Short mmCIF file of N, CA and C in Angstrom, two decimals:
data_model
loop_
_atom_site.label_atom_id
_atom_site.label_comp_id
_atom_site.label_asym_id
_atom_site.label_seq_id
_atom_site.Cartn_x
_atom_site.Cartn_y
_atom_site.Cartn_z
N UNK A 1 -7.81 -8.41 -7.19
CA UNK A 1 -8.64 -8.18 -6.00
C UNK A 1 -7.96 -8.75 -4.75
N UNK A 2 -8.13 -8.12 -3.79
CA UNK A 2 -7.84 -8.39 -2.38
C UNK A 2 -8.95 -9.49 -1.94
N UNK A 3 -8.42 -10.70 -1.58
CA UNK A 3 -9.53 -11.77 -1.10
C UNK A 3 -8.66 -12.97 -0.04
N UNK A 4 -9.58 -13.08 0.83
CA UNK A 4 -9.17 -14.07 1.90
C UNK A 4 -7.98 -13.36 2.73
N UNK A 5 -6.72 -14.01 2.85
CA UNK A 5 -5.94 -13.50 3.84
C UNK A 5 -5.44 -12.44 3.32
N UNK A 6 -5.40 -11.99 2.36
CA UNK A 6 -4.60 -10.79 1.91
C UNK A 6 -5.51 -9.84 2.29
N UNK A 7 -6.94 -9.80 2.10
CA UNK A 7 -8.13 -8.76 2.70
C UNK A 7 -7.97 -8.63 4.14
N UNK A 8 -7.48 -9.69 4.73
CA UNK A 8 -7.60 -9.68 6.37
C UNK A 8 -6.40 -8.93 6.52
N UNK A 9 -5.21 -9.47 5.85
CA UNK A 9 -3.75 -8.51 6.18
C UNK A 9 -3.83 -7.35 5.98
N UNK A 10 -4.16 -6.67 4.74
CA UNK A 10 -4.89 -5.34 4.75
C UNK A 10 -5.35 -4.63 5.92
N UNK A 11 -6.89 -5.13 6.06
CA UNK A 11 -7.72 -4.60 7.15
C UNK A 11 -6.75 -4.91 8.54
N UNK A 12 -6.09 -5.40 8.87
CA UNK A 12 -5.49 -5.61 10.22
C UNK A 12 -4.30 -4.70 10.08
N UNK A 13 -3.60 -4.27 9.16
CA UNK A 13 -2.40 -3.74 9.17
C UNK A 13 -3.12 -2.21 9.25
N UNK A 14 -4.41 -1.94 8.64
CA UNK A 14 -4.75 -0.73 8.97
C UNK A 14 -5.59 -0.34 10.32
N UNK A 15 -5.99 -1.58 11.14
CA UNK A 15 -6.22 -1.13 12.51
C UNK A 15 -5.17 -1.23 13.46
N UNK A 16 -4.34 -1.62 13.11
CA UNK A 16 -3.41 -1.33 13.64
C UNK A 16 -2.37 -0.08 13.83
N UNK A 17 -2.48 0.60 12.55
CA UNK A 17 -1.56 1.63 12.38
C UNK A 17 -2.41 2.89 12.64
N UNK A 18 -4.04 2.79 12.69
CA UNK A 18 -5.00 3.71 12.94
C UNK A 18 -4.99 4.35 14.33
N UNK A 19 -5.93 5.57 14.26
CA UNK A 19 -6.42 5.53 15.70
C UNK A 19 -7.73 4.76 16.24
N UNK A 20 -7.76 4.53 17.65
CA UNK A 20 -8.75 3.83 17.91
C UNK A 20 -10.15 4.56 17.40
N UNK A 21 -10.35 5.18 17.25
CA UNK A 21 -11.84 6.10 16.77
C UNK A 21 -12.40 5.29 15.26
N UNK A 22 -11.32 4.72 14.41
CA UNK A 22 -11.59 4.41 13.09
C UNK A 22 -11.84 2.95 13.71
N UNK A 23 -11.30 2.23 14.33
CA UNK A 23 -11.55 1.53 14.81
C UNK A 23 -13.34 0.80 15.47
N UNK A 24 -13.35 1.96 16.30
CA UNK A 24 -14.66 1.84 16.66
C UNK A 24 -15.57 1.93 15.51
N UNK A 25 -15.60 3.57 15.20
CA UNK A 25 -16.50 4.10 14.00
C UNK A 25 -16.62 2.73 12.50
N UNK A 26 -15.06 2.52 12.18
CA UNK A 26 -15.20 1.51 11.15
C UNK A 26 -15.12 0.31 11.16
N UNK A 27 -15.50 -0.43 12.17
CA UNK A 27 -15.76 -1.86 12.60
C UNK A 27 -16.91 -2.31 11.74
N UNK A 28 -18.01 -1.42 11.32
CA UNK A 28 -19.22 -1.96 10.64
C UNK A 28 -18.47 -1.82 9.06
N UNK A 29 -17.87 -1.37 8.62
CA UNK A 29 -17.16 -1.15 7.36
C UNK A 29 -16.25 -2.26 6.89
N UNK A 30 -15.52 -2.40 7.97
CA UNK A 30 -14.68 -3.70 8.06
C UNK A 30 -15.41 -4.88 7.83
N UNK A 31 -16.02 -4.85 8.87
CA UNK A 31 -17.04 -6.53 9.06
C UNK A 31 -17.67 -6.40 7.42
N UNK A 32 -18.34 -5.54 6.87
CA UNK A 32 -19.02 -5.51 5.74
C UNK A 32 -18.01 -5.89 4.96
N UNK A 33 -17.11 -5.41 4.63
CA UNK A 33 -15.66 -5.73 3.53
C UNK A 33 -15.43 -7.01 3.69
N UNK A 34 -15.20 -7.43 4.71
CA UNK A 34 -14.90 -9.11 5.15
C UNK A 34 -15.88 -9.66 4.65
N UNK A 35 -17.10 -9.43 4.66
CA UNK A 35 -18.19 -10.71 4.01
C UNK A 35 -18.22 -10.16 2.91
N UNK A 36 -17.83 -8.95 2.16
CA UNK A 36 -17.93 -9.26 0.86
C UNK A 36 -19.06 -8.10 0.67
N UNK A 37 -19.65 -7.59 1.20
CA UNK A 37 -20.61 -6.64 1.31
C UNK A 37 -20.28 -5.30 0.77
N UNK A 38 -19.93 -5.37 -0.14
CA UNK A 38 -19.03 -3.99 -0.66
C UNK A 38 -20.01 -2.61 -0.27
N UNK A 39 -21.08 -2.64 -0.91
CA UNK A 39 -22.38 -1.74 -1.02
C UNK A 39 -22.02 -0.86 0.69
N UNK A 40 -22.51 -1.83 1.94
CA UNK A 40 -22.21 -1.71 3.16
C UNK A 40 -21.50 -0.86 3.53
N UNK A 41 -19.61 -1.73 3.00
CA UNK A 41 -18.49 -0.72 3.72
C UNK A 41 -18.78 0.21 2.92
N UNK A 42 -18.84 0.93 1.82
CA UNK A 42 -18.76 2.11 1.04
C UNK A 42 -19.75 2.80 1.52
N UNK A 43 -20.94 2.49 2.29
CA UNK A 43 -21.68 3.47 3.18
C UNK A 43 -20.99 3.67 4.26
N UNK A 44 -20.40 2.84 4.82
CA UNK A 44 -19.57 3.06 6.13
C UNK A 44 -18.21 3.78 5.81
N UNK A 45 -17.45 3.53 4.87
CA UNK A 45 -15.95 4.22 4.97
C UNK A 45 -16.41 5.57 4.35
N UNK A 46 -17.57 5.75 3.66
CA UNK A 46 -17.44 6.90 3.09
C UNK A 46 -17.07 8.50 3.40
N UNK A 47 -18.20 8.05 5.13
CA UNK A 47 -18.49 9.46 5.21
C UNK A 47 -17.02 9.46 6.18
N UNK A 48 -16.27 8.63 7.00
CA UNK A 48 -15.30 8.76 7.37
C UNK A 48 -14.09 9.35 6.70
N UNK A 49 -14.48 8.88 5.60
CA UNK A 49 -13.09 9.20 4.57
C UNK A 49 -13.36 10.94 4.13
N UNK A 50 -14.77 11.30 3.82
CA UNK A 50 -14.87 12.66 3.85
C UNK A 50 -14.58 13.56 4.90
N UNK A 51 -14.49 13.06 6.14
CA UNK A 51 -14.16 13.39 7.43
C UNK A 51 -12.61 13.40 7.65
N UNK A 52 -11.63 12.88 6.85
CA UNK A 52 -10.46 13.09 6.82
C UNK A 52 -9.81 11.93 7.07
N UNK A 53 -10.63 10.74 7.52
CA UNK A 53 -10.03 9.38 8.56
C UNK A 53 -8.93 8.67 7.15
N UNK A 54 -7.75 8.83 7.19
CA UNK A 54 -6.70 7.92 6.65
C UNK A 54 -7.36 6.59 6.23
N UNK A 55 -7.70 5.76 6.93
CA UNK A 55 -7.82 4.35 7.21
C UNK A 55 -9.11 4.32 5.99
N UNK A 56 -9.98 5.27 6.15
CA UNK A 56 -11.34 5.01 5.57
C UNK A 56 -10.79 5.47 4.27
N UNK A 57 -9.92 6.46 4.11
CA UNK A 57 -9.70 6.85 2.59
C UNK A 57 -9.09 5.84 1.73
N UNK A 58 -8.21 4.97 2.47
CA UNK A 58 -7.43 3.93 1.94
C UNK A 58 -8.03 2.88 1.53
N UNK A 59 -9.00 2.75 2.53
CA UNK A 59 -10.06 1.51 2.07
C UNK A 59 -10.92 1.72 0.56
N UNK A 60 -11.36 3.35 0.77
CA UNK A 60 -12.34 3.59 -0.38
C UNK A 60 -11.51 4.07 -1.68
N UNK A 61 -10.16 4.32 -1.68
CA UNK A 61 -8.99 3.91 -2.36
C UNK A 61 -9.04 2.46 -3.12
N UNK A 62 -8.83 1.48 -2.44
CA UNK A 62 -8.61 0.19 -3.05
C UNK A 62 -10.15 -0.42 -3.63
N UNK A 63 -11.33 0.38 -2.68
CA UNK A 63 -12.41 -0.09 -3.36
C UNK A 63 -12.34 0.32 -4.40
N UNK A 64 -12.37 1.61 -5.29
CA UNK A 64 -12.11 1.97 -6.53
C UNK A 64 -11.22 1.65 -7.25
N UNK A 65 -9.98 1.10 -6.68
CA UNK A 65 -8.89 0.51 -7.51
C UNK A 65 -9.46 -0.64 -8.04
N UNK A 66 -10.29 -1.32 -7.47
CA UNK A 66 -10.64 -2.91 -7.62
C UNK A 66 -11.98 -3.09 -7.76
N UNK A 67 -12.58 -2.23 -7.99
CA UNK A 67 -14.10 -2.18 -8.61
C UNK A 67 -14.65 -2.68 -7.51
N UNK A 68 -14.53 -2.79 -6.23
CA UNK A 68 -15.61 -3.58 -5.40
C UNK A 68 -16.62 -2.45 -4.58
N UNK A 69 -17.79 -2.65 -5.60
CA UNK A 69 -18.75 -2.09 -5.06
C UNK A 69 -19.37 -0.90 -5.63
N UNK A 70 -18.19 -0.64 -6.54
CA UNK A 70 -18.37 0.55 -7.61
C UNK A 70 -17.50 0.34 -8.78
N UNK A 71 -18.18 0.74 -9.81
CA UNK A 71 -17.25 0.79 -10.76
C UNK A 71 -15.61 1.09 -10.51
N UNK A 72 -14.91 0.56 -11.28
CA UNK A 72 -13.41 0.78 -10.81
C UNK A 72 -13.04 2.04 -11.92
N UNK A 73 -12.50 2.99 -10.83
CA UNK A 73 -12.19 4.26 -11.06
C UNK A 73 -10.54 4.82 -10.87
N UNK A 74 -9.81 4.75 -11.31
CA UNK A 74 -8.52 4.77 -11.26
C UNK A 74 -8.10 6.30 -10.45
N UNK A 75 -9.04 7.15 -11.53
CA UNK A 75 -8.68 8.75 -10.74
C UNK A 75 -9.20 8.99 -9.59
N UNK A 76 -10.72 8.53 -8.90
CA UNK A 76 -10.56 8.33 -7.83
C UNK A 76 -10.06 7.28 -6.62
N UNK A 77 -9.54 6.55 -7.07
CA UNK A 77 -8.55 5.53 -6.22
C UNK A 77 -7.45 6.51 -6.28
N UNK A 78 -6.82 6.84 -6.95
CA UNK A 78 -5.74 8.05 -6.51
C UNK A 78 -6.08 9.04 -5.86
N UNK A 79 -7.17 9.84 -5.86
CA UNK A 79 -7.27 10.65 -5.31
C UNK A 79 -7.68 10.09 -3.70
N UNK A 80 -8.24 9.24 -3.43
CA UNK A 80 -8.30 8.63 -2.17
C UNK A 80 -6.99 8.32 -1.53
N UNK A 81 -6.22 7.65 -2.33
CA UNK A 81 -5.24 6.94 -2.01
C UNK A 81 -4.02 7.75 -1.37
N UNK A 82 -4.43 9.15 -2.32
CA UNK A 82 -3.46 10.51 -1.98
C UNK A 82 -3.61 11.15 -0.77
N UNK A 83 -4.71 11.44 -0.40
CA UNK A 83 -5.62 12.00 0.88
C UNK A 83 -4.63 11.50 2.00
N UNK A 84 -4.97 9.63 1.96
CA UNK A 84 -4.50 8.91 3.01
C UNK A 84 -2.87 8.93 3.03
N UNK A 85 -2.04 8.99 2.03
CA UNK A 85 -1.02 8.69 1.56
C UNK A 85 -0.09 10.13 2.27
N UNK A 86 -0.49 11.23 2.16
CA UNK A 86 0.25 12.34 2.65
C UNK A 86 -0.03 12.36 4.29
N UNK A 87 -1.11 11.86 4.59
CA UNK A 87 -1.36 11.29 6.12
C UNK A 87 -0.10 10.32 6.80
N UNK A 88 0.16 9.81 6.25
CA UNK A 88 1.38 8.73 6.33
C UNK A 88 0.79 7.44 6.58
N UNK A 89 -0.40 7.22 6.01
CA UNK A 89 -0.81 5.76 5.46
C UNK A 89 0.00 5.14 4.84
N UNK A 90 0.51 4.33 5.35
CA UNK A 90 1.75 3.17 4.66
C UNK A 90 0.86 2.26 3.71
N UNK A 91 -0.26 1.69 3.75
CA UNK A 91 -1.03 0.98 2.85
C UNK A 91 -1.02 1.78 1.52
N UNK A 92 -1.81 3.06 1.95
CA UNK A 92 -2.08 4.00 0.81
C UNK A 92 -0.74 4.80 0.08
N UNK A 93 0.24 4.71 0.67
CA UNK A 93 1.51 4.71 0.04
C UNK A 93 2.24 3.97 -1.17
N UNK A 94 2.29 2.65 -0.39
CA UNK A 94 2.46 1.19 -1.49
C UNK A 94 1.28 1.45 -2.64
N UNK A 95 0.13 1.69 -2.09
CA UNK A 95 -0.78 1.37 -3.49
C UNK A 95 -0.65 2.34 -4.48
N UNK A 96 -0.50 3.79 -4.04
CA UNK A 96 -0.35 5.12 -4.69
C UNK A 96 0.98 4.11 -5.70
N UNK A 97 2.32 4.13 -4.86
CA UNK A 97 3.32 3.89 -5.71
C UNK A 97 3.41 2.66 -6.55
N UNK A 98 2.44 2.02 -6.19
CA UNK A 98 2.48 1.04 -7.61
C UNK A 98 1.24 1.64 -8.69
N UNK A 99 0.82 2.25 -8.44
CA UNK A 99 -0.08 3.04 -9.52
C UNK A 99 0.81 4.25 -10.06
N UNK A 100 1.62 4.83 -9.62
CA UNK A 100 2.86 5.40 -10.06
C UNK A 100 4.05 4.72 -11.19
N UNK A 101 4.22 3.55 -10.62
CA UNK A 101 5.22 2.39 -11.52
C UNK A 101 4.63 1.83 -12.77
N UNK A 102 3.02 2.00 -12.31
CA UNK A 102 2.46 1.21 -13.88
C UNK A 102 1.91 2.45 -14.59
N UNK A 103 1.83 3.51 -13.92
CA UNK A 103 1.01 4.71 -14.87
C UNK A 103 -0.56 4.35 -14.70
N UNK A 104 -0.89 3.77 -13.66
CA UNK A 104 -2.61 3.62 -13.68
C UNK A 104 -3.16 4.63 -13.04
N UNK A 105 -3.79 5.63 -13.93
CA UNK A 105 -4.61 6.45 -13.55
C UNK A 105 -3.99 7.82 -12.86
N UNK A 106 -2.78 7.66 -13.07
CA UNK A 106 -1.69 8.87 -12.53
C UNK A 106 -0.63 8.83 -13.28
N UNK A 107 0.41 9.81 -13.08
CA UNK A 107 1.17 9.93 -14.57
C UNK A 107 2.61 8.61 -13.78
N UNK A 108 3.05 7.93 -14.90
CA UNK A 108 3.63 6.84 -14.48
C UNK A 108 5.04 7.99 -14.42
N UNK A 109 5.63 7.73 -12.89
CA UNK A 109 7.01 8.59 -12.21
C UNK A 109 7.10 7.73 -11.14
N UNK A 110 8.58 6.73 -11.82
CA UNK A 110 9.30 6.19 -11.05
C UNK A 110 9.67 6.68 -9.69
N UNK A 111 10.27 7.73 -9.81
CA UNK A 111 10.74 8.56 -8.92
C UNK A 111 9.53 8.82 -7.32
N UNK A 112 8.59 9.40 -7.87
CA UNK A 112 7.54 9.37 -6.83
C UNK A 112 7.42 8.21 -6.29
N UNK A 113 6.96 7.07 -7.19
CA UNK A 113 7.01 5.79 -6.88
C UNK A 113 7.98 5.50 -5.77
N UNK A 114 9.39 5.27 -6.06
CA UNK A 114 10.25 5.24 -5.06
C UNK A 114 10.27 6.09 -3.67
N UNK A 115 9.74 7.28 -3.88
CA UNK A 115 9.54 8.17 -2.71
C UNK A 115 8.64 7.71 -1.74
N UNK A 116 7.47 7.27 -2.52
CA UNK A 116 6.19 6.76 -1.51
C UNK A 116 6.49 5.17 -1.08
N UNK A 117 7.44 4.31 -1.94
CA UNK A 117 7.54 3.04 -1.17
C UNK A 117 8.51 3.24 -0.23
N UNK A 118 9.59 4.30 -0.22
CA UNK A 118 10.20 4.45 1.15
C UNK A 118 9.68 4.96 2.47
N UNK A 119 8.64 5.30 1.96
CA UNK A 119 7.80 6.25 3.29
C UNK A 119 7.02 5.16 3.68
N UNK A 120 6.81 4.13 2.84
CA UNK A 120 5.73 2.50 3.66
C UNK A 120 6.89 1.81 4.02
N UNK A 121 8.23 1.83 3.54
CA UNK A 121 8.95 0.73 4.12
C UNK A 121 9.68 1.26 5.36
N UNK A 122 9.58 2.42 5.37
CA UNK A 122 9.84 2.84 6.60
C UNK A 122 9.21 2.82 8.06
N UNK A 123 8.13 2.61 7.38
CA UNK A 123 6.91 2.34 8.56
C UNK A 123 6.87 0.71 8.75
N UNK A 124 7.60 0.13 7.96
CA UNK A 124 7.80 -1.33 8.50
C UNK A 124 6.91 -2.35 7.47
N UNK A 125 6.57 -1.58 6.75
CA UNK A 125 5.45 -2.51 5.28
C UNK A 125 6.58 -3.48 4.19
N UNK A 126 6.42 -4.81 4.48
CA UNK A 126 7.80 -5.54 3.96
C UNK A 126 7.37 -5.80 2.70
N UNK A 127 5.91 -5.41 1.92
CA UNK A 127 5.67 -5.37 0.40
C UNK A 127 6.35 -4.12 0.10
N UNK A 128 6.23 -2.80 0.68
CA UNK A 128 6.95 -1.81 0.13
C UNK A 128 8.47 -2.06 0.32
N UNK A 129 8.75 -2.72 0.87
CA UNK A 129 10.45 -2.84 1.80
C UNK A 129 10.94 -3.70 0.22
N UNK A 130 10.36 -4.50 -0.12
CA UNK A 130 10.74 -5.49 -1.21
C UNK A 130 10.40 -4.77 -2.57
N UNK A 131 9.55 -4.03 -2.79
CA UNK A 131 9.49 -3.33 -3.76
C UNK A 131 10.54 -2.02 -3.99
N UNK A 132 10.42 -1.50 -2.90
CA UNK A 132 11.91 -0.60 -2.56
C UNK A 132 13.19 -1.21 -3.09
N UNK A 133 13.52 -2.31 -2.25
CA UNK A 133 14.72 -3.32 -2.48
C UNK A 133 14.74 -3.31 -4.29
N UNK A 134 13.63 -3.73 -4.64
CA UNK A 134 14.06 -3.96 -6.53
C UNK A 134 14.31 -2.85 -7.00
N UNK A 135 13.75 -1.61 -6.94
CA UNK A 135 14.13 -0.30 -7.49
C UNK A 135 15.27 -0.23 -7.34
N UNK A 136 15.79 -0.07 -6.05
CA UNK A 136 17.07 -0.14 -5.79
C UNK A 136 18.03 -1.03 -6.46
N UNK A 137 17.85 -1.77 -6.48
CA UNK A 137 18.83 -2.95 -7.04
C UNK A 137 19.10 -2.57 -8.43
N UNK A 138 17.87 -2.16 -9.23
CA UNK A 138 17.80 -2.13 -10.69
C UNK A 138 18.13 -0.48 -11.04
N UNK A 139 18.10 0.58 -10.12
CA UNK A 139 18.28 1.61 -10.39
C UNK A 139 16.78 2.51 -10.97
N UNK A 140 15.81 1.90 -10.67
CA UNK A 140 15.01 2.44 -11.08
C UNK A 140 13.92 3.57 -10.57
N UNK A 141 14.07 5.03 -10.55
CA UNK A 141 13.32 5.95 -9.80
C UNK A 141 14.23 6.34 -9.05
N UNK A 142 15.24 5.66 -8.69
CA UNK A 142 16.69 6.07 -7.79
C UNK A 142 18.05 5.67 -8.04
N UNK A 143 18.88 6.00 -7.61
CA UNK A 143 20.52 5.72 -8.18
C UNK A 143 20.45 4.66 -7.74
N UNK A 144 21.01 3.47 -8.06
CA UNK A 144 21.29 2.01 -8.01
C UNK A 144 21.95 1.93 -6.94
N UNK A 145 21.86 1.31 -5.76
CA UNK A 145 22.33 1.17 -4.69
C UNK A 145 22.11 -0.37 -4.10
N UNK A 146 23.36 -1.06 -4.02
CA UNK A 146 22.87 -2.39 -3.50
C UNK A 146 23.07 -2.72 -2.13
N UNK A 147 23.49 -1.85 -1.66
CA UNK A 147 23.72 -2.20 0.22
C UNK A 147 22.19 -1.75 0.48
N UNK A 148 21.64 -0.67 0.21
CA UNK A 148 20.63 -0.20 0.51
C UNK A 148 19.45 -1.24 0.01
N UNK A 149 19.48 -1.54 -0.98
CA UNK A 149 18.91 -2.46 -1.50
C UNK A 149 18.93 -4.10 -0.70
N UNK A 150 19.89 -4.15 -0.45
CA UNK A 150 19.83 -5.35 0.71
C UNK A 150 19.02 -5.34 2.17
N UNK A 151 19.31 -4.02 2.17
CA UNK A 151 18.82 -3.45 3.70
C UNK A 151 17.46 -3.87 3.84
N UNK A 152 16.81 -3.04 2.57
CA UNK A 152 14.94 -3.37 2.61
C UNK A 152 14.63 -4.59 2.17
N UNK A 153 15.17 -5.38 1.59
CA UNK A 153 14.80 -6.76 1.31
C UNK A 153 15.70 -7.26 2.47
N UNK A 154 16.20 -7.52 3.01
CA UNK A 154 16.30 -8.12 4.95
C UNK A 154 15.56 -7.79 5.51
N UNK A 155 15.05 -6.48 5.53
CA UNK A 155 13.71 -6.30 6.47
C UNK A 155 12.70 -6.64 6.37
N UNK A 156 12.42 -7.22 5.36
CA UNK A 156 11.18 -7.65 4.43
C UNK A 156 11.32 -9.21 4.77
N UNK A 157 12.83 -9.60 4.66
CA UNK A 157 12.90 -11.08 4.99
C UNK A 157 12.64 -11.33 6.45
N UNK A 158 12.83 -10.44 6.82
CA UNK A 158 12.93 -10.66 8.71
C UNK A 158 11.42 -10.72 8.97
N UNK A 159 10.78 -10.15 8.36
CA UNK A 159 8.98 -10.06 8.45
C UNK A 159 8.35 -11.65 7.75
N UNK A 160 9.45 -12.53 7.20
CA UNK A 160 9.21 -13.62 6.82
C UNK A 160 8.45 -13.72 5.23
N UNK A 161 8.68 -12.47 4.74
CA UNK A 161 8.43 -11.90 3.46
C UNK A 161 9.51 -12.73 2.34
N UNK A 162 8.83 -13.80 1.73
CA UNK A 162 9.51 -14.82 0.88
C UNK A 162 10.41 -14.18 -0.59
N UNK A 163 10.04 -13.25 -0.92
CA UNK A 163 10.39 -11.86 -2.05
C UNK A 163 11.60 -11.39 -1.34
N UNK A 164 11.59 -11.00 -0.03
CA UNK A 164 12.54 -10.46 0.26
C UNK A 164 13.79 -10.98 0.67
N UNK A 165 13.51 -12.41 1.07
CA UNK A 165 14.62 -13.78 1.53
C UNK A 165 15.29 -13.94 0.01
N UNK A 166 14.53 -13.57 -0.96
CA UNK A 166 14.87 -14.17 -2.20
C UNK A 166 16.12 -12.74 -2.74
N UNK A 167 15.91 -12.05 -2.67
CA UNK A 167 16.34 -10.60 -2.78
C UNK A 167 17.45 -10.30 -2.25
N UNK A 168 17.62 -10.90 -0.69
CA UNK A 168 19.12 -10.85 0.00
C UNK A 168 19.61 -12.43 -0.41
N UNK A 169 19.18 -13.52 -0.74
CA UNK A 169 20.04 -14.25 -1.43
C UNK A 169 20.76 -13.82 -2.66
N UNK A 170 19.87 -13.10 -3.61
CA UNK A 170 20.20 -12.44 -4.92
C UNK A 170 21.83 -11.70 -4.64
N UNK A 171 21.25 -10.68 -3.87
CA UNK A 171 22.12 -9.73 -2.92
C UNK A 171 23.63 -9.98 -3.07
N UNK A 172 23.34 -11.13 -1.95
CA UNK A 172 24.42 -11.55 -1.37
C UNK A 172 25.53 -12.36 -1.96
N UNK A 173 25.10 -12.87 -3.23
CA UNK A 173 26.05 -12.91 -4.03
C UNK A 173 26.71 -11.94 -4.85
N UNK A 174 26.27 -10.83 -4.43
CA UNK A 174 26.54 -9.63 -5.51
C UNK A 174 27.83 -8.99 -4.83
N UNK A 175 27.29 -8.65 -3.40
CA UNK A 175 28.52 -7.61 -3.02
C UNK A 175 29.38 -8.33 -2.21
#
């Protein structure tokens, strides 16, 4: 479950990557989510999500994924995350990729996961960069590519991601 600093990071990322319209309309939903009032957050995000707002769709997907204010429902989580992912929302692409890696509510499909991670990684999401680097290192869902793995790990490390830094160290010894 997202809590504390992780929740603020997700919300900050959504705000920075979305139009000002969501920041204004979604502010009450974000405030409710941050204080743990998931019922209020749901009532704020649902109409925006239905109107096609990718940030609101992402938040609904996360809420259904984690059972925040709603019973956990992987199918609904995937539906909302997919809707946001096709609009280019990096957080949705990342979350949906993890679902495809584990086969949670969607078909287990490492190639789809890798494509989603690449899309999110190219938008600068460090968690996606690290996961993609690991997949490239191991050849899961993609052809093994140590140089590209190093590139994505270094991008994450440059943003202060400890896992990315660890992968950089590992890969430096293999290249």
